[in-house]
Amino acid sequence: METADLAAGRGALGVGLVVAGIVVLALLIGMFLLGSRKVRDNDSRRPRPDEQPRMPEGGPVREVREHREPEAMPRTDERLTPHELKDHGNAGTRTGAAEGRPRWDDGGSGGFGSGGPGAH
């Protein structure tokens, strides 16, 4: 009779473990849903259509291409530390002379070291 009682106890233990696993799984899913809802509630709201960015009055902003040259370093006999320089050592720049960007020749392929005759 003792073996029958042990078998019945093991079955109840197995059912208890399955039920405990289902409870833990339900708690994890519930915590995930609650956490994702809290995150969504704390996010800033989406902007309305009238709050969307607008194009400037003068149209789209264009890229400005210019050649910048560094400011000259002062010539002294002693070494200068950054705090003794203008703007505390932050190198300033100014607009340089207008120089065209280097371009490939019209008849060339542009391939460096290709050895070929290029485009004809």
mmCIF file of C-alpha atoms in Angstrom:
data_model
loop_
_atom_site.group_PDB
_atom_site.id
_atom_site.type_symbol
_atom_site.label_atom_id
_atom_site.label_comp_id
_atom_site.label_asym_id
_atom_site.label_seq_id
_atom_site.Cartn_x
_atom_site.Cartn_y
_atom_site.Cartn_z
ATOM 1 C CA MET A 1 0.000 0.000 0.000
ATOM 2 C CA GLU A 2 2.858 2.373 0.625
ATOM 3 C CA THR A 3 3.941 2.346 -3.026
ATOM 4 C CA ALA A 4 0.456 3.412 -4.146
ATOM 5 C CA ASP A 5 0.507 6.354 -1.707
ATOM 6 C CA LEU A 6 3.929 7.481 -2.971
ATOM 7 C CA ALA A 7 2.755 7.376 -6.594
ATOM 8 C CA ALA A 8 -0.293 9.458 -5.735
ATOM 9 C CA GLY A 9 1.918 11.989 -3.949
ATOM 10 C CA ARG A 10 4.247 12.313 -6.946
ATOM 11 C CA GLY A 11 1.301 12.992 -9.267
ATOM 12 C CA ALA A 12 0.021 15.735 -7.000
ATOM 13 C CA LEU A 13 3.526 17.217 -6.836
ATOM 14 C CA GLY A 14 3.782 17.220 -10.649
ATOM 15 C CA VAL A 15 0.393 18.909 -10.994
ATOM 16 C CA GLY A 16 1.421 21.459 -8.359
ATOM 17 C CA LEU A 17 4.628 22.282 -10.243
ATOM 18 C CA VAL A 18 2.721 22.752 -13.515
ATOM 19 C CA VAL A 19 0.199 25.031 -11.775
ATOM 20 C CA ALA A 20 3.045 27.005 -10.145
ATOM 21 C CA GLY A 21 4.759 27.370 -13.536
ATOM 22 C CA ILE A 22 1.542 28.653 -15.127
ATOM 23 C CA VAL A 23 1.111 31.158 -12.272
ATOM 24 C CA VAL A 24 4.689 32.410 -12.634
ATOM 25 C CA LEU A 25 4.247 32.713 -16.420
ATOM 26 C CA ALA A 26 0.989 34.658 -15.946
ATOM 27 C CA LEU A 27 2.721 37.004 -13.478
ATOM 28 C CA LEU A 28 5.599 37.622 -15.901
ATOM 29 C CA ILE A 29 3.238 38.377 -18.782
ATOM 30 C CA GLY A 30 1.164 40.683 -16.568
ATOM 31 C CA MET A 31 4.252 42.541 -15.353
ATOM 32 C CA PHE A 32 5.449 42.972 -18.944
ATOM 33 C CA LEU A 33 2.086 44.357 -20.084
ATOM 34 C CA LEU A 34 1.873 46.684 -17.086
ATOM 35 C CA GLY A 35 5.447 47.919 -17.626
ATOM 36 C CA SER A 36 4.932 48.549 -21.335
ATOM 37 C CA ARG A 37 1.732 50.475 -20.579
ATOM 38 C CA LYS A 38 3.583 52.636 -18.029
ATOM 39 C CA VAL A 39 6.349 53.382 -20.524
ATOM 40 C CA ARG A 40 3.803 54.301 -23.181
ATOM 41 C CA ASP A 41 1.944 56.566 -20.720
ATOM 42 C CA ASN A 42 5.186 58.346 -19.730
ATOM 43 C CA ASP A 43 6.213 58.998 -23.362
ATOM 44 C CA SER A 44 5.537 62.438 -24.710
ATOM 45 C CA ARG A 45 2.510 62.639 -26.937
ATOM 46 C CA ARG A 46 2.831 62.714 -30.692
ATOM 47 C CA PRO A 47 2.803 66.200 -32.198
ATOM 48 C CA ARG A 48 -0.402 67.313 -33.910
ATOM 49 C CA PRO A 49 -0.255 68.236 -37.611
ATOM 50 C CA ASP A 50 -0.196 71.961 -36.785
ATOM 51 C CA GLU A 51 2.840 71.359 -34.515
ATOM 52 C CA GLN A 52 4.913 69.709 -37.256
ATOM 53 C CA PRO A 53 8.049 71.517 -38.512
ATOM 54 C CA ARG A 54 7.450 73.898 -41.406
ATOM 55 C CA MET A 55 9.679 74.960 -44.292
ATOM 56 C CA PRO A 56 11.232 78.425 -43.808
ATOM 57 C CA GLU A 57 9.603 81.360 -45.595
ATOM 58 C CA GLY A 58 12.525 81.702 -48.028
ATOM 59 C CA GLY A 59 12.368 78.050 -49.072
ATOM 60 C CA PRO A 60 14.732 75.216 -48.166
ATOM 61 C CA VAL A 61 18.072 76.087 -46.609
ATOM 62 C CA ARG A 62 20.979 75.534 -48.970
ATOM 63 C CA GLU A 63 24.436 74.272 -48.153
ATOM 64 C CA VAL A 64 27.137 76.950 -48.103
ATOM 65 C CA ARG A 65 30.467 75.909 -49.572
ATOM 66 C CA GLU A 66 33.423 78.045 -48.704
ATOM 67 C CA HIS A 67 37.101 77.609 -48.054
ATOM 68 C CA ARG A 68 38.013 78.298 -44.412
ATOM 69 C CA GLU A 69 41.511 79.282 -43.308
ATOM 70 C CA PRO A 70 42.834 79.072 -39.741
ATOM 71 C CA GLU A 71 43.653 82.218 -37.810
ATOM 72 C CA ALA A 72 47.373 82.930 -37.651
ATOM 73 C CA MET A 73 49.252 81.998 -34.484
ATOM 74 C CA PRO A 74 50.953 84.937 -32.778
ATOM 75 C CA ARG A 75 54.742 84.954 -33.228
ATOM 76 C CA THR A 76 56.573 85.175 -29.889
ATOM 77 C CA ASP A 77 59.893 84.051 -28.476
ATOM 78 C CA GLU A 78 58.195 82.261 -25.590
ATOM 79 C CA ARG A 79 55.856 79.311 -25.634
ATOM 80 C CA LEU A 80 52.228 80.342 -25.164
ATOM 81 C CA THR A 81 49.729 78.300 -23.213
ATOM 82 C CA PRO A 82 46.146 77.908 -24.424
ATOM 83 C CA HIS A 83 44.720 80.425 -21.949
ATOM 84 C CA GLU A 84 47.123 83.080 -23.285
ATOM 85 C CA LEU A 85 45.786 82.693 -26.822
ATOM 86 C CA LYS A 86 42.785 84.451 -28.287
ATOM 87 C CA ASP A 87 39.547 82.552 -27.529
ATOM 88 C CA HIS A 88 41.455 80.475 -24.932
ATOM 89 C CA GLY A 89 43.127 78.228 -27.472
ATOM 90 C CA ASN A 90 40.079 77.427 -29.576
ATOM 91 C CA ALA A 91 41.333 77.780 -33.106
ATOM 92 C CA GLY A 92 39.265 80.306 -35.000
ATOM 93 C CA THR A 93 38.784 80.353 -38.752
ATOM 94 C CA ARG A 94 37.969 82.964 -41.333
ATOM 95 C CA THR A 95 36.706 82.865 -44.898
ATOM 96 C CA GLY A 96 39.600 82.220 -47.246
ATOM 97 C CA ALA A 97 40.189 83.080 -50.852
ATOM 98 C CA ALA A 98 37.692 81.580 -53.246
ATOM 99 C CA GLU A 99 39.193 78.452 -54.689
ATOM 100 C CA GLY A 100 37.422 76.081 -57.018
ATOM 101 C CA ARG A 101 37.243 72.505 -55.909
ATOM 102 C CA PRO A 102 39.569 70.237 -57.866
ATOM 103 C CA ARG A 103 37.713 68.324 -60.552
ATOM 104 C CA TRP A 104 38.680 65.541 -62.919
ATOM 105 C CA ASP A 105 39.664 66.461 -66.424
ATOM 106 C CA ASP A 106 36.868 66.039 -68.928
ATOM 107 C CA GLY A 107 38.713 63.301 -70.830
ATOM 108 C CA GLY A 108 39.985 61.391 -67.777
ATOM 109 C CA SER A 109 38.390 58.452 -66.048
ATOM 110 C CA GLY A 110 39.354 59.564 -62.561
ATOM 111 C CA GLY A 111 40.693 56.149 -61.631
ATOM 112 C CA PHE A 112 43.968 56.630 -59.759
ATOM 113 C CA GLY A 113 46.697 54.341 -61.036
ATOM 114 C CA SER A 114 44.412 52.469 -63.381
ATOM 115 C CA GLY A 115 46.861 52.805 -66.266
ATOM 116 C CA GLY A 116 44.032 52.878 -68.754
ATOM 117 C CA PRO A 117 43.561 55.531 -71.388
ATOM 118 C CA GLY A 118 40.459 56.912 -69.666
ATOM 119 C CA ALA A 119 37.182 57.899 -71.254
ATOM 120 C CA HIS A 120 37.234 58.818 -74.941
#
